[in-house]
């Protein structure tokens, strides 16, 4: 593997591209009108990269993610994952949405173990993985709790752990912290960043929150609407290990400003 431990972690750029969108278009047609949700999207997601997509409401972010997840089809173009053209949904793409999609009748450890059981992993292996992720999300005391006994932030921690436990090729996250209060949101961002710094999963993270995109991403893709297009992709030159104090750093503030300017250009 290429060196990925440099100052900014951006050396992953020399690593290979894991996912490629090639001239992807998506048009929603109804009797009354036609919406070009995605226009000529060319995008590479690199192996082990934390890639954020930011843009105003309606610019096609969710459409992009749903197509990659196989939940929606494209009008034209193709997506290649590990050199193979994508067709339909698959367990190789884990998803986390804003709503908490946990199984209400399963407790925390059962929720995290769910995909591993389906994949018929050996019992000891499942326990090892579940323990590791319960620790990573700091919910050791809640392993036997049902989702209804958890706060919103805790539920979302479980959803993230459940997706990561299946070691997906890529983790797809669509505004996963959009419904959380600011404080919980910040702590979730920190958790996500810490998990990524250690485990290096490939992540496509969608948000309309510029600060969130700048804090989490190694690169940020900026989209515009009507039609949904990629305006620009920028590398984020911030330290590899990021803490919440970074948000007050002048460099961070100027990156946020830069993204904001590109959005409103
Ligand atoms: P975002 O996630 O950036 O807010 P979306 O991907 O949800 O944007 O939507 C992009 C555009 O496509 C919007 O104009 C939206 O109204 C339209 N759209 C999304 N889903 C559908 C659908 N199922 N049918 C028709 N239009 C849709
Ligand atoms: Mg959306």
Tab-separated table of C-alpha atoms and ligand atoms in Angstrom:
chain	number	residue	atom	x	y	z
A	1	UNK	CA	0.000	0.000	0.000
A	2	UNK	CA	1.121	3.549	-0.634
A	3	UNK	CA	2.241	5.689	2.284
A	4	UNK	CA	-0.789	7.236	3.933
A	5	UNK	CA	0.657	8.550	7.126
A	6	UNK	CA	2.027	11.913	6.023
A	7	UNK	CA	1.237	15.220	7.589
A	8	UNK	CA	-2.159	15.607	5.980
A	9	UNK	CA	-2.926	11.994	5.135
A	10	UNK	CA	-3.349	13.171	1.564
A	11	UNK	CA	-0.619	10.903	0.272
A	12	UNK	CA	-3.465	8.463	-0.265
A	13	UNK	CA	-3.837	10.386	-3.489
A	14	UNK	CA	-1.133	8.197	-4.927
A	15	UNK	CA	-3.135	5.171	-3.878
A	16	UNK	CA	-5.496	3.801	-6.464
A	17	UNK	CA	-9.028	4.917	-7.057
A	18	UNK	CA	-11.515	2.537	-5.509
A	19	UNK	CA	-14.710	3.864	-7.011
A	20	UNK	CA	-15.125	5.805	-10.232
A	21	UNK	CA	-18.242	7.580	-11.405
A	22	UNK	CA	-17.972	7.907	-15.158
A	23	UNK	CA	-20.236	10.393	-16.907
A	24	UNK	CA	-23.119	9.600	-14.588
A	25	UNK	CA	-26.407	11.326	-15.349
A	26	UNK	CA	-29.681	11.063	-13.503
A	27	UNK	CA	-32.892	12.552	-14.782
A	28	UNK	CA	-36.141	12.224	-12.863
A	29	UNK	CA	-38.976	12.390	-15.355
A	30	UNK	CA	-42.626	12.908	-14.608
A	31	UNK	CA	-45.517	13.903	-16.866
A	32	UNK	CA	-45.168	17.501	-15.744
A	33	UNK	CA	-41.426	18.053	-15.707
A	34	UNK	CA	-37.906	16.791	-15.854
A	35	UNK	CA	-35.306	17.229	-13.131
A	36	UNK	CA	-31.640	16.789	-13.970
A	37	UNK	CA	-30.575	15.568	-10.524
A	38	UNK	CA	-27.063	14.655	-11.682
A	39	UNK	CA	-25.313	15.972	-14.749
A	40	UNK	CA	-22.142	14.429	-16.079
A	41	UNK	CA	-20.678	13.330	-12.755
A	42	UNK	CA	-17.066	12.196	-12.964
A	43	UNK	CA	-15.699	11.388	-9.553
A	44	UNK	CA	-13.054	9.135	-8.077
A	45	UNK	CA	-13.198	7.930	-4.504
A	46	UNK	CA	-9.740	6.789	-3.459
A	47	UNK	CA	-8.949	3.756	-1.396
A	48	UNK	CA	-9.022	4.570	2.356
A	49	UNK	CA	-10.186	8.091	1.683
A	50	UNK	CA	-12.583	10.176	3.757
A	51	UNK	CA	-14.409	12.056	1.022
A	52	UNK	CA	-17.080	14.613	1.846
A	53	UNK	CA	-19.667	15.976	-0.557
A	54	UNK	CA	-21.202	19.312	0.288
A	55	UNK	CA	-23.777	21.413	-1.512
A	56	UNK	CA	-27.155	23.110	-1.118
A	57	UNK	CA	-30.379	21.205	-0.634
A	58	UNK	CA	-31.583	19.648	-3.881
A	59	UNK	CA	-28.188	19.553	-5.627
A	60	UNK	CA	-28.283	15.777	-5.990
A	61	UNK	CA	-26.203	14.627	-3.027
A	62	UNK	CA	-28.624	11.933	-1.906
A	63	UNK	CA	-29.171	10.861	-5.489
A	64	UNK	CA	-25.416	10.392	-5.908
A	65	UNK	CA	-25.239	8.267	-2.776
A	66	UNK	CA	-28.353	6.236	-3.582
A	67	UNK	CA	-27.044	5.402	-7.028
A	68	UNK	CA	-23.721	4.271	-5.579
A	69	UNK	CA	-25.621	2.251	-2.971
A	70	UNK	CA	-27.687	0.625	-5.692
A	71	UNK	CA	-30.935	2.024	-4.275
A	72	UNK	CA	-31.636	4.017	-7.404
A	73	UNK	CA	-30.562	3.603	-11.021
A	74	UNK	CA	-28.750	6.085	-13.196
A	75	UNK	CA	-30.087	7.386	-16.485
A	76	UNK	CA	-26.709	6.986	-18.166
A	77	UNK	CA	-23.053	6.504	-17.320
A	78	UNK	CA	-21.372	3.910	-15.154
A	79	UNK	CA	-19.825	3.340	-11.756
A	80	UNK	CA	-16.818	1.104	-11.297
A	81	UNK	CA	-15.987	-0.425	-7.901
A	82	UNK	CA	-12.650	-2.234	-7.648
A	83	UNK	CA	-12.431	-2.465	-11.435
A	84	UNK	CA	-15.895	-3.978	-11.800
A	85	UNK	CA	-18.954	-2.200	-13.058
A	86	UNK	CA	-21.632	-1.860	-10.392
A	87	UNK	CA	-25.011	-3.464	-10.725
A	88	UNK	CA	-27.603	-3.121	-7.962
A	89	UNK	CA	-27.216	-3.022	-4.189
A	90	UNK	CA	-24.760	-5.113	-2.196
A	91	UNK	CA	-23.294	-5.708	1.242
A	92	UNK	CA	-20.020	-4.282	-0.056
A	93	UNK	CA	-21.574	-0.842	0.472
A	94	UNK	CA	-22.630	-0.040	4.051
A	95	UNK	CA	-25.065	2.798	4.552
A	96	UNK	CA	-25.889	5.175	7.382
A	97	UNK	CA	-28.741	7.663	6.995
A	98	UNK	CA	-30.165	10.447	9.116
A	99	UNK	CA	-32.994	8.280	10.429
A	100	UNK	CA	-31.886	5.527	12.756
A	101	UNK	CA	-32.370	2.336	10.843
A	102	UNK	CA	-31.690	-0.070	13.699
A	103	UNK	CA	-33.758	-3.186	14.240
A	104	UNK	CA	-35.967	-2.187	17.178
A	105	UNK	CA	-36.275	-5.742	18.508
A	106	UNK	CA	-32.517	-6.363	18.635
A	107	UNK	CA	-30.238	-4.998	21.340
A	108	UNK	CA	-27.035	-3.076	20.652
A	109	UNK	CA	-24.748	-6.076	20.246
A	110	UNK	CA	-27.304	-7.993	18.202
A	111	UNK	CA	-27.757	-5.027	15.895
A	112	UNK	CA	-24.005	-4.776	15.336
A	113	UNK	CA	-23.737	-8.548	14.837
A	114	UNK	CA	-26.632	-8.737	12.399
A	115	UNK	CA	-24.736	-8.558	9.103
A	116	UNK	CA	-21.976	-10.812	10.413
A	117	UNK	CA	-24.528	-13.492	11.272
A	118	UNK	CA	-26.091	-13.220	7.826
A	119	UNK	CA	-22.596	-13.617	6.380
A	120	UNK	CA	-22.257	-16.755	8.549
A	121	UNK	CA	-19.070	-15.626	10.261
A	122	UNK	CA	-17.838	-17.930	13.051
A	123	UNK	CA	-19.227	-17.125	16.511
A	124	UNK	CA	-15.872	-16.195	18.063
A	125	UNK	CA	-15.096	-13.907	15.147
A	126	UNK	CA	-18.465	-12.177	15.529
A	127	UNK	CA	-17.888	-11.640	19.235
A	128	UNK	CA	-14.434	-10.227	18.592
A	129	UNK	CA	-15.708	-7.743	15.989
A	130	UNK	CA	-18.768	-6.744	18.039
A	131	UNK	CA	-16.619	-6.152	21.135
A	132	UNK	CA	-14.177	-4.065	19.158
A	133	UNK	CA	-16.873	-1.784	17.754
A	134	UNK	CA	-18.854	-1.483	20.979
A	135	UNK	CA	-15.658	-0.257	22.564
A	136	UNK	CA	-14.933	2.089	19.662
A	137	UNK	CA	-18.330	3.755	20.037
A	138	UNK	CA	-18.111	3.779	23.841
A	139	UNK	CA	-21.335	1.877	24.509
A	140	UNK	CA	-19.978	-1.001	26.605
A	141	UNK	CA	-22.571	-0.307	29.289
A	142	UNK	CA	-25.410	-0.417	26.797
A	143	UNK	CA	-24.625	-3.606	24.920
A	144	UNK	CA	-27.853	-5.269	26.070
A	145	UNK	CA	-30.015	-2.165	25.582
A	146	UNK	CA	-32.724	-1.909	22.946
A	147	UNK	CA	-32.710	1.037	20.497
A	148	UNK	CA	-35.715	2.625	22.247
A	149	UNK	CA	-33.597	2.903	25.398
A	150	UNK	CA	-30.896	4.924	23.603
A	151	UNK	CA	-30.554	8.618	22.762
A	152	UNK	CA	-30.374	9.760	19.136
A	153	UNK	CA	-26.595	10.068	19.218
A	154	UNK	CA	-26.211	6.623	20.752
A	155	UNK	CA	-28.460	5.070	18.119
A	156	UNK	CA	-26.427	6.654	15.391
A	157	UNK	CA	-23.249	5.291	17.006
A	158	UNK	CA	-24.735	1.831	16.814
A	159	UNK	CA	-25.742	2.328	13.172
A	160	UNK	CA	-22.168	3.351	12.336
A	161	UNK	CA	-20.717	0.384	14.251
A	162	UNK	CA	-23.132	-1.972	12.538
A	163	UNK	CA	-22.074	-0.756	9.099
A	164	UNK	CA	-18.361	-0.833	9.881
A	165	UNK	CA	-18.584	-4.304	11.436
A	166	UNK	CA	-19.351	-5.727	7.999
A	167	UNK	CA	-16.101	-4.176	6.700
A	168	UNK	CA	-17.768	-2.714	3.624
A	169	UNK	CA	-15.700	-1.612	0.628
A	170	UNK	CA	-17.152	1.818	1.203
A	171	UNK	CA	-19.233	3.402	3.940
A	172	UNK	CA	-21.960	5.663	2.545
A	173	UNK	CA	-23.263	8.291	4.937
A	174	UNK	CA	-26.086	10.659	4.026
A	175	UNK	CA	-26.303	13.553	6.502
A	176	UNK	CA	-26.083	11.058	9.360
A	177	UNK	CA	-25.784	13.735	12.048
A	178	UNK	CA	-28.361	16.106	10.590
A	179	UNK	CA	-30.940	15.384	13.280
A	180	UNK	CA	-28.610	15.657	16.263
A	181	UNK	CA	-28.180	18.625	18.598
A	182	UNK	CA	-24.971	20.643	18.020
A	183	UNK	CA	-23.053	19.145	20.923
A	184	UNK	CA	-23.879	15.534	20.062
A	185	UNK	CA	-23.148	16.303	16.438
A	186	UNK	CA	-19.649	17.545	17.322
A	187	UNK	CA	-18.888	14.486	19.401
A	188	UNK	CA	-20.107	12.233	16.573
A	189	UNK	CA	-17.857	14.058	14.118
A	190	UNK	CA	-14.913	13.513	16.429
A	191	UNK	CA	-15.780	9.827	16.816
A	192	UNK	CA	-16.070	9.402	13.054
A	193	UNK	CA	-12.744	11.089	12.491
A	194	UNK	CA	-11.049	8.985	15.198
A	195	UNK	CA	-12.416	5.755	13.750
A	196	UNK	CA	-11.243	6.783	10.320
A	197	UNK	CA	-7.761	7.768	11.503
A	198	UNK	CA	-7.277	4.323	13.014
A	199	UNK	CA	-9.136	1.989	10.671
A	200	UNK	CA	-9.039	3.916	7.403
A	201	UNK	CA	-12.358	2.772	5.959
A	202	UNK	CA	-13.232	4.343	2.609
A	203	UNK	CA	-16.017	6.809	3.354
A	204	UNK	CA	-18.343	8.889	1.214
A	205	UNK	CA	-19.928	11.379	3.581
A	206	UNK	CA	-22.671	13.691	2.459
A	207	UNK	CA	-23.627	16.866	4.252
A	208	UNK	CA	-24.896	20.370	3.644
A	209	UNK	CA	-22.827	21.556	6.610
A	210	UNK	CA	-19.598	23.185	5.400
A	211	UNK	CA	-17.925	22.959	8.793
A	212	UNK	CA	-18.675	19.258	9.014
A	213	UNK	CA	-17.281	18.618	5.532
A	214	UNK	CA	-14.069	20.555	6.249
A	215	UNK	CA	-13.546	18.885	9.615
A	216	UNK	CA	-14.051	15.331	8.394
A	217	UNK	CA	-12.813	15.206	4.833
A	218	UNK	CA	-9.438	14.596	3.265
A	219	UNK	CA	-11.048	16.090	0.198
A	220	UNK	CA	-14.305	17.950	-0.215
A	221	UNK	CA	-16.456	17.763	-3.327
A	222	UNK	CA	-18.576	20.856	-3.828
A	223	UNK	CA	-21.793	20.453	-5.778
A	224	UNK	CA	-24.212	22.967	-7.246
A	225	UNK	CA	-27.847	22.573	-8.128
A	226	UNK	CA	-30.095	22.924	-11.153
A	227	UNK	CA	-28.639	20.733	-12.702
A	228	UNK	CA	-26.767	18.796	-10.018
A	229	UNK	CA	-23.116	19.109	-10.929
A	230	UNK	CA	-19.696	18.950	-9.330
A	231	UNK	CA	-18.365	22.475	-9.110
A	232	UNK	CA	-14.993	21.759	-7.642
A	233	UNK	CA	-13.088	19.242	-5.553
A	234	UNK	CA	-10.572	20.573	-3.048
A	235	UNK	CA	-7.974	18.833	-0.873
A	236	UNK	CA	-8.139	19.764	2.807
A	237	UNK	CA	-4.707	20.611	4.124
A	238	UNK	CA	-5.319	20.096	7.821
A	239	UNK	CA	-3.475	17.832	10.266
A	240	UNK	CA	-4.116	14.123	9.947
A	241	UNK	CA	-5.192	13.892	13.585
A	242	UNK	CA	-7.983	16.333	14.132
A	243	UNK	CA	-9.560	17.408	17.396
A	244	UNK	CA	-12.521	19.698	17.959
A	245	UNK	CA	-10.201	22.594	18.894
A	246	UNK	CA	-9.263	22.683	15.221
A	247	UNK	CA	-12.588	24.358	14.512
A	248	UNK	CA	-11.257	27.581	16.094
A	249	UNK	CA	-8.025	27.481	14.108
A	250	UNK	CA	-7.649	30.332	11.585
A	251	UNK	CA	-6.583	27.850	8.925
A	252	UNK	CA	-9.767	25.860	9.434
A	253	UNK	CA	-11.877	28.991	9.313
A	254	UNK	CA	-10.266	30.046	6.050
A	255	UNK	CA	-10.952	26.610	4.519
A	256	UNK	CA	-14.614	26.947	5.499
A	257	UNK	CA	-14.651	30.362	3.870
A	258	UNK	CA	-13.087	28.997	0.714
A	259	UNK	CA	-15.762	26.293	0.443
A	260	UNK	CA	-18.485	28.820	1.103
A	261	UNK	CA	-17.128	31.073	-1.634
A	262	UNK	CA	-17.041	28.222	-4.139
A	263	UNK	CA	-20.647	27.314	-3.290
A	264	UNK	CA	-21.819	30.879	-3.827
A	265	UNK	CA	-19.640	31.632	-6.822
B	1	LIG	P1	-30.005	16.632	-1.999
B	1	LIG	O1	-29.800	15.347	-1.314
B	1	LIG	O2	-28.733	17.306	-2.413
B	1	LIG	O3	-30.867	17.566	-1.214
B	1	LIG	P2	-31.541	15.049	-3.881
B	1	LIG	O4	-30.551	14.109	-4.470
B	1	LIG	O5	-32.436	14.509	-2.849
B	1	LIG	O6	-30.783	16.362	-3.367
B	1	LIG	O7	-32.455	15.632	-5.058
B	1	LIG	C1	-31.909	16.197	-6.253
B	1	LIG	C2	-33.053	16.677	-7.132
B	1	LIG	O8	-33.781	15.553	-7.616
B	1	LIG	C3	-34.062	17.549	-6.417
B	1	LIG	O9	-34.509	18.546	-7.328
B	1	LIG	C4	-35.173	16.598	-6.074
B	1	LIG	O10	-36.407	17.274	-6.009
B	1	LIG	C5	-35.134	15.619	-7.228
B	1	LIG	N1	-35.570	14.274	-6.831
B	1	LIG	C6	-34.968	13.486	-5.901
B	1	LIG	N2	-35.576	12.293	-5.804
B	1	LIG	C7	-36.596	12.323	-6.706
B	1	LIG	C8	-37.611	11.387	-7.096
B	1	LIG	N3	-37.676	10.174	-6.540
B	1	LIG	N4	-38.489	11.784	-8.055
B	1	LIG	C9	-38.395	13.003	-8.628
B	1	LIG	N5	-37.488	13.912	-8.311
B	1	LIG	C10	-36.590	13.599	-7.367
B	2	LIG	MG1	-30.298	14.685	0.608
